[in-house]
mmCIF file of C-alpha atoms in Angstrom:
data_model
loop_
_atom_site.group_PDB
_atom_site.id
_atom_site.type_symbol
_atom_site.label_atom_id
_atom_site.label_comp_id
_atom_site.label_asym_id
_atom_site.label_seq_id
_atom_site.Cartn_x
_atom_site.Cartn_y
_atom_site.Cartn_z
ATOM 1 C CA UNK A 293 0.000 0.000 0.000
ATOM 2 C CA UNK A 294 1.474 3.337 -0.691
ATOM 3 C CA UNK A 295 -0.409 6.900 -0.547
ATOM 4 C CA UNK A 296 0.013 10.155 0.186
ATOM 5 C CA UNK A 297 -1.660 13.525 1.085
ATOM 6 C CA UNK A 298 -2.260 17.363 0.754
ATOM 7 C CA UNK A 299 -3.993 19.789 1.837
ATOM 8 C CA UNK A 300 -4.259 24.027 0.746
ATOM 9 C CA UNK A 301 -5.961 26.917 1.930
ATOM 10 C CA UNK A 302 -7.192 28.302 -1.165
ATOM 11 C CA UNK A 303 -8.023 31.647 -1.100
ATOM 12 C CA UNK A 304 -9.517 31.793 2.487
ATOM 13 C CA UNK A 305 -7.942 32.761 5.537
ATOM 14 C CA UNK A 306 -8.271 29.642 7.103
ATOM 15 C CA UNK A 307 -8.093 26.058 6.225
ATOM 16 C CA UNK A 308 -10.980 24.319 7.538
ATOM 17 C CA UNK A 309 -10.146 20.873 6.348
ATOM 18 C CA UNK A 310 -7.855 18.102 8.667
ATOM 19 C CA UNK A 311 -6.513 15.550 7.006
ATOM 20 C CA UNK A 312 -5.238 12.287 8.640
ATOM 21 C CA UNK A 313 -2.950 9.276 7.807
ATOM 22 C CA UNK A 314 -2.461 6.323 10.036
ATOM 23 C CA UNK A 315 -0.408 3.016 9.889
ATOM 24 C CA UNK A 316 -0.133 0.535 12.556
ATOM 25 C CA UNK A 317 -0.710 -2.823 13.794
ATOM 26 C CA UNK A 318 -4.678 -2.532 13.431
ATOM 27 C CA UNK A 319 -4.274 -1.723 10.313
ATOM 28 C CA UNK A 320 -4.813 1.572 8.455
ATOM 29 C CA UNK A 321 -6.799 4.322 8.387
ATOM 30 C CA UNK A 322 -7.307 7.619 6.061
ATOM 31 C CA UNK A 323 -9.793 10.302 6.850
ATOM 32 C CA UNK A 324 -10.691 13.614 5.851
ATOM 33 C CA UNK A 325 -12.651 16.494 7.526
ATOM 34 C CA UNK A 326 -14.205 19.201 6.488
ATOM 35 C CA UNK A 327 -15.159 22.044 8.703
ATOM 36 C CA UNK A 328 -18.158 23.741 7.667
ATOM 37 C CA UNK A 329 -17.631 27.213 6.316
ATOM 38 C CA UNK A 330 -19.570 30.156 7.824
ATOM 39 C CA UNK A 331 -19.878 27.928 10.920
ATOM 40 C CA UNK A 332 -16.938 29.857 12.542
ATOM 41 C CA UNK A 333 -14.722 26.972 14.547
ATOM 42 C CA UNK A 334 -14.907 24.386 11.841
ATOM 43 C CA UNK A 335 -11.209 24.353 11.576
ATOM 44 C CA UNK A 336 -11.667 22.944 15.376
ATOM 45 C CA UNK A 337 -14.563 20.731 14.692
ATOM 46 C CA UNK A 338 -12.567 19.164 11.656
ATOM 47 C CA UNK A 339 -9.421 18.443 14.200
ATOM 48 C CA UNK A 340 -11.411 17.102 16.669
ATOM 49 C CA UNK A 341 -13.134 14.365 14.161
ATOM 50 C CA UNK A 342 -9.299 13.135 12.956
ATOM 51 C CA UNK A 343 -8.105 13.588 16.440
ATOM 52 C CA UNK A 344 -10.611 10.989 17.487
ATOM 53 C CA UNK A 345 -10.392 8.658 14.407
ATOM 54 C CA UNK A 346 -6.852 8.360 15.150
ATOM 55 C CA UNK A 347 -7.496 7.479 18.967
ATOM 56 C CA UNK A 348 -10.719 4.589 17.488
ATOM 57 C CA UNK A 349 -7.807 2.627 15.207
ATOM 58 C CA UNK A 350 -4.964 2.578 17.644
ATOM 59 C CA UNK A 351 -6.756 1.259 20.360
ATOM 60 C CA UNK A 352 -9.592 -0.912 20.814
ATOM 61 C CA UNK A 353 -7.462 -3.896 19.069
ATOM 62 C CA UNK A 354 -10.223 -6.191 19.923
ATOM 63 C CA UNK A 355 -12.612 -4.531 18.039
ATOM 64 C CA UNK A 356 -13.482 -4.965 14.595
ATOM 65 C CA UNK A 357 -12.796 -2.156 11.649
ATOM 66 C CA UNK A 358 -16.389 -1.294 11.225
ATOM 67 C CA UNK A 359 -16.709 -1.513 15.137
ATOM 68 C CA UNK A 360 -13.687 1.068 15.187
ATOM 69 C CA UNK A 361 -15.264 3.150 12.429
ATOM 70 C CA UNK A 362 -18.378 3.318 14.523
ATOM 71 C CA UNK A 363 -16.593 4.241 17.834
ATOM 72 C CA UNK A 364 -14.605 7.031 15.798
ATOM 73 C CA UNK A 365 -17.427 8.310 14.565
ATOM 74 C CA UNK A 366 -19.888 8.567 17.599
ATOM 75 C CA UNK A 367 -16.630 9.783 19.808
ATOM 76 C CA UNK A 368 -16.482 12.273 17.340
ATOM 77 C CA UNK A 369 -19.526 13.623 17.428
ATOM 78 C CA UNK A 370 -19.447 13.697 21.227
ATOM 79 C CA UNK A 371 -16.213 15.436 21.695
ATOM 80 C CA UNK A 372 -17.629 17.660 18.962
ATOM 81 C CA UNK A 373 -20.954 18.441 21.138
ATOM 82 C CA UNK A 374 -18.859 18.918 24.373
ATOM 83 C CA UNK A 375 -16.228 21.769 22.446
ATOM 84 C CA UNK A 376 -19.928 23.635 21.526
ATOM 85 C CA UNK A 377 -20.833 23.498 25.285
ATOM 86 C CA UNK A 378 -17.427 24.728 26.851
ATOM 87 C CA UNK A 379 -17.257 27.599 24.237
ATOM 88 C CA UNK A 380 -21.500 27.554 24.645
ATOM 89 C CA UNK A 381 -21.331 28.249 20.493
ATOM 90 C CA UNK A 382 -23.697 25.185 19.473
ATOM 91 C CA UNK A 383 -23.987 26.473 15.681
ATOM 92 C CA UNK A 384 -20.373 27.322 15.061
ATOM 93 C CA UNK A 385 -18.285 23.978 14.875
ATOM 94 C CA UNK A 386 -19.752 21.373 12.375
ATOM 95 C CA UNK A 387 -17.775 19.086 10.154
ATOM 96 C CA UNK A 388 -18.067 16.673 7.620
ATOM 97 C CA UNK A 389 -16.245 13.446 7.265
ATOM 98 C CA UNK A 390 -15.120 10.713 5.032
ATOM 99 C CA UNK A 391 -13.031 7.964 6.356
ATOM 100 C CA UNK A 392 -11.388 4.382 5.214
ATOM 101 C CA UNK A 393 -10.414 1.387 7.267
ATOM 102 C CA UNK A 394 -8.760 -1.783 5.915
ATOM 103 C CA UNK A 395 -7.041 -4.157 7.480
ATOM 104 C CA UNK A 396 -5.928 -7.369 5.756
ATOM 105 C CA UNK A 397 -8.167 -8.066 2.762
ATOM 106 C CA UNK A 398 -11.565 -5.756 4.002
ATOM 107 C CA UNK A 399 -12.006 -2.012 4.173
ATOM 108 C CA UNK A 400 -14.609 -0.020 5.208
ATOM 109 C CA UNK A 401 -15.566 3.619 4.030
ATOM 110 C CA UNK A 402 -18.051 5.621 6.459
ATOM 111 C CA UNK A 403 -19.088 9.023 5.393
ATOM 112 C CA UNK A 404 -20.891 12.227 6.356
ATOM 113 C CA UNK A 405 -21.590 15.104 4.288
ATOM 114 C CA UNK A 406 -19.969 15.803 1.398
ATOM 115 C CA UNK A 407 -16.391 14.348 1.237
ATOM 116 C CA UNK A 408 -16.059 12.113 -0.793
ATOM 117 C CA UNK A 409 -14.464 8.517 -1.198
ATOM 118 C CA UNK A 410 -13.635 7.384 -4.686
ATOM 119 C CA UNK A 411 -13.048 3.435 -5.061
ATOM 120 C CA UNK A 412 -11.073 2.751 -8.350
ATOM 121 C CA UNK A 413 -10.915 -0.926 -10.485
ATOM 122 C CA UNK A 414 -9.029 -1.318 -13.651
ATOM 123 C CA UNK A 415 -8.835 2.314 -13.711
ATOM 124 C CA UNK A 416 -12.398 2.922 -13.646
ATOM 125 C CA UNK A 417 -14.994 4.138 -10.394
ATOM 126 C CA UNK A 418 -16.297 1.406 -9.002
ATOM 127 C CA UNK A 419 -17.886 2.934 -6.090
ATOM 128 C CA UNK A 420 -18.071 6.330 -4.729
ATOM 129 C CA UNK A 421 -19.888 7.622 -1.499
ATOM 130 C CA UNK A 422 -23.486 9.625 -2.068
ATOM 131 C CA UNK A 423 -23.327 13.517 -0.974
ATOM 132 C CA UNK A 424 -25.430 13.961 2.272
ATOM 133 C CA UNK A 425 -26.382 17.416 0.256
ATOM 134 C CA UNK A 426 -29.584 19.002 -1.672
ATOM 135 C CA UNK A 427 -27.900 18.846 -4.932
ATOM 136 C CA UNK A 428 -27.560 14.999 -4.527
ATOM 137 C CA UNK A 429 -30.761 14.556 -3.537
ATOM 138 C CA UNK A 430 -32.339 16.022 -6.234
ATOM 139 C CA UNK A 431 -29.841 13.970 -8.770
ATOM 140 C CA UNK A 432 -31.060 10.803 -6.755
ATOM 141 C CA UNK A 433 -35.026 11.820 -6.941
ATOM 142 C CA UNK A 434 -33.957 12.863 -11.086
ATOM 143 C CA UNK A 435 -34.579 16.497 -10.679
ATOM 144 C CA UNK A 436 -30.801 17.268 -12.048
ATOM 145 C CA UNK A 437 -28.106 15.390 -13.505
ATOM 146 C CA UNK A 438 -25.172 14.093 -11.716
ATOM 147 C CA UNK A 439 -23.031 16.658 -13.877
ATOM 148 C CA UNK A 440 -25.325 19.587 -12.400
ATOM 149 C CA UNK A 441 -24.225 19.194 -8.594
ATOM 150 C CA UNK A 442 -20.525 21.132 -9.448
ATOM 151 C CA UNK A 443 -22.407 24.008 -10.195
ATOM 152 C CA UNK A 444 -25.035 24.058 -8.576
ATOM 153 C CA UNK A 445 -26.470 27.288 -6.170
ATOM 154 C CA UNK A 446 -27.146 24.581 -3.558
ATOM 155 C CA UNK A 447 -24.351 22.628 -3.514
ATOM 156 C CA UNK A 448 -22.718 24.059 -0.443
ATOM 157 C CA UNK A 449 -26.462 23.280 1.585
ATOM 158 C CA UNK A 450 -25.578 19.943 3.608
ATOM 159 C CA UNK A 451 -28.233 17.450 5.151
ATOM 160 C CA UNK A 452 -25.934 15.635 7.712
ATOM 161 C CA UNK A 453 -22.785 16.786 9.843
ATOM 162 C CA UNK A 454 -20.845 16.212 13.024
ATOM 163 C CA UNK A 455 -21.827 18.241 15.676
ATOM 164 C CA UNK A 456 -25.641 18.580 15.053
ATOM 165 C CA UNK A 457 -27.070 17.478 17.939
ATOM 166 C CA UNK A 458 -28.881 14.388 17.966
ATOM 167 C CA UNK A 459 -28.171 10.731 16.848
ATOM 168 C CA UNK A 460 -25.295 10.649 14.368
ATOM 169 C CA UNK A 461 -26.644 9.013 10.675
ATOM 170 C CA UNK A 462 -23.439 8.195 8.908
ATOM 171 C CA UNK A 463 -23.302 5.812 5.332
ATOM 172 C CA UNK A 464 -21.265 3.056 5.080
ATOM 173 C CA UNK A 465 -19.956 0.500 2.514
ATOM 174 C CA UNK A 466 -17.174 -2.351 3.106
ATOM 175 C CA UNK A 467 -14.961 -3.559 0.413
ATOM 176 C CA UNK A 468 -12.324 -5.687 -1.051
ATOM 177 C CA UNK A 469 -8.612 -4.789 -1.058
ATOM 178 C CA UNK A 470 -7.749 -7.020 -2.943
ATOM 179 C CA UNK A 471 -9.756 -6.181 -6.001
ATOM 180 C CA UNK A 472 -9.163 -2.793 -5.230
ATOM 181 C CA UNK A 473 -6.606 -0.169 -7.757
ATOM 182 C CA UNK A 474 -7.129 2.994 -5.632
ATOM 183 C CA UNK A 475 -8.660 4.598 -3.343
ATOM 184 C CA UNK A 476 -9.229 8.308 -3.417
ATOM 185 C CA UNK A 477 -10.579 10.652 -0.488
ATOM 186 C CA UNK A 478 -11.079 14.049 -1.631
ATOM 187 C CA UNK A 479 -13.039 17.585 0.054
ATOM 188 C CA UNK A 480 -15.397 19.732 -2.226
ATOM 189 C CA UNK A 481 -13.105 21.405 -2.469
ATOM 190 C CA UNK A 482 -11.525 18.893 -4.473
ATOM 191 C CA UNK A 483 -13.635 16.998 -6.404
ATOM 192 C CA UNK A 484 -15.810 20.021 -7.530
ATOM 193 C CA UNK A 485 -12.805 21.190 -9.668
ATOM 194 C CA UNK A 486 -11.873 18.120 -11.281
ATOM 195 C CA UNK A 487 -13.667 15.532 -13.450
ATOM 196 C CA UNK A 488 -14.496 11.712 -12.728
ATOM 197 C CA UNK A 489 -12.700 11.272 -16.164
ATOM 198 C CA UNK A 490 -9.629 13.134 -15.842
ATOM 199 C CA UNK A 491 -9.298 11.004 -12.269
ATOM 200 C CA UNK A 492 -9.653 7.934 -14.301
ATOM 201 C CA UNK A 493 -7.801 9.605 -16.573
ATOM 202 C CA UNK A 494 -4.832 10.621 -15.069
ATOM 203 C CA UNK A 495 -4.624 7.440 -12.959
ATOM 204 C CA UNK A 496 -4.160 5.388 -15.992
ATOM 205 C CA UNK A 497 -1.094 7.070 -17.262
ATOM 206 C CA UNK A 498 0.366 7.766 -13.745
ATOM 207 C CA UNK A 499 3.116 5.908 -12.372
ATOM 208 C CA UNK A 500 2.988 6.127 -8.754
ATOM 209 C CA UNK A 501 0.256 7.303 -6.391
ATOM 210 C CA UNK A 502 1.994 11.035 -5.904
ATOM 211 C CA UNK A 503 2.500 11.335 -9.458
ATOM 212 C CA UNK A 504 -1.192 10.648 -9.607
ATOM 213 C CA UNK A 505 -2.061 13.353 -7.013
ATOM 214 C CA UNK A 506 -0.328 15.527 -8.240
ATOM 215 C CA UNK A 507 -1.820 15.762 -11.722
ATOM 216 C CA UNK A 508 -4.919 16.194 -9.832
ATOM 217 C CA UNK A 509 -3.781 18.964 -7.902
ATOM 218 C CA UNK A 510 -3.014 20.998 -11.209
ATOM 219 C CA UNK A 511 -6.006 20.596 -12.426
ATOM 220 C CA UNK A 512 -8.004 21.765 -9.303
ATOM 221 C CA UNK A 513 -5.741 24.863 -8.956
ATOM 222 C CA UNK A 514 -6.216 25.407 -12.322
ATOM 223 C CA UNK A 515 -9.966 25.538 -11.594
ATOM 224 C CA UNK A 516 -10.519 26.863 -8.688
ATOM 225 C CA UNK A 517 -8.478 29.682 -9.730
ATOM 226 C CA UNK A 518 -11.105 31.379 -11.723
ATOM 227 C CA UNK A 519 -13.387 31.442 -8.461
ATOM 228 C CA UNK A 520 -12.834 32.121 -4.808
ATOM 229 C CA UNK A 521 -11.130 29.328 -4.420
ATOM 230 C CA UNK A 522 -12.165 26.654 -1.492
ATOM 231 C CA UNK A 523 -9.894 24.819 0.917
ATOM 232 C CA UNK A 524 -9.397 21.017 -0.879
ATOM 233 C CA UNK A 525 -7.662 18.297 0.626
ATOM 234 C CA UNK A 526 -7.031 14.269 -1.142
ATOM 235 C CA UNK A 527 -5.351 11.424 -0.041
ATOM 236 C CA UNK A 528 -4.663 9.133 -2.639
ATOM 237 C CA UNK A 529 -4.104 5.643 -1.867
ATOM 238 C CA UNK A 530 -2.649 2.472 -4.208
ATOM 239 C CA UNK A 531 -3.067 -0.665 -2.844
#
């Protein structure tokens, strides 16, 4: 397995996103947060969520990767909820999160929001994660196309976050690594400034996974520069 990571501020002040890469005897883990904009503390609420899923795969070696991925997720949220209290500021640190577990030949992708997880086969998508957003839900009830969501004037509205009080609904998917090219978990950052097909694309003709990032990168800052550009983070993983 080799992968690698980056993340950029953009043109903001602050970079909102945490990114997170972790390798040890449980296995490993990649996850990406995304703290929500015009929320204030997301930058906090973002740390907090990778701080946590790094504490859920070291420990706990009894437990099973989706039973990790659950207890990251839930301890997330709480820690999340209990940072709003001390700082009483229950509206200003919300995050999403996309995360991937594998350990020997199984992974397991949980999600919330809209980061993204991109599963790659013979240099195709086999499986990406569903936006927990309006635009997706009007591509899923055929109101739009799947091509509309980049640009859409809704596409920054999310439906499901850390640190929204209540019970925590997260998606989830498990997988096989060994059937499995690549892995890619991007922000909107990200993936709203580059193509499915230049992905596919560029990981065809790439020869290692930061070559492949990288090519991705240029495109996205080529993008996003004609716009106000976002925070993006990827981690791109070859197995």
């Amino acid at each position: 397995m080799d992968y690698c990571s980056i993340s950029k501020l953009g043109h903001r002040e602050i970079n909102e996103d945490s990114v997170g890469t972790f390798i040890c005897d449980n296995g490993a883990g990649f996850v990406i947060a995304d703290g929500l904009g015009g929320h204030g503390n997301g930058d906090i609420a973002s740390q907090i969520a990778v701080n946590e899923f790094k504490k859920a795969l070291e420990c706990n070696t009894e437990l099973s990767i989706s039973q990790r991925l659950d207890e990251a997720i839930h301890n997330a949220q709480d820690a999340i909820l209990l940072e709003q209290a001390h700082h009483n500021s229950p509206f200003q640190m919300k995050t999403t999160l996309a995360a991937v577990i594998s350990k020997g030949k199984t992974a397991i992708c949980g999600h919330i929001g809209d980061t993204r997880v991109y599963v790659f086969r013979h240099n195709k998508i086999w499986k990406r994660t569903l936006d927990h957003s309006v635009p997706q839900m009007l591509v899923l009830s055929r109101a739009i196309k799947e091509k509309d969501i980049r640009n859409h004037p809704d596409r920054n509205k999310i439906l499901r976050a850390l640190g929204v009080a209540g019970t925590v609904k997260y998606d989830v998917f498990e997988f096989e690594t060994k059937k499995t090219q690549a892995i890619l978990l991007c922000s909107d950052g990200f993936w709203e400034n580059i193509l499915e097909a230049e992905m596919c694309h560029l990981l065809k003709k790439s020869q290692s996974v930061h070559e492949w990032l990288n090519q991705m990168c240029k495109i996205v800052e080529r993008q996003a520069s004609k716009q106000n550009m976002d925070n993006f983070s990827a981690i791109a993983v070859w197995i």
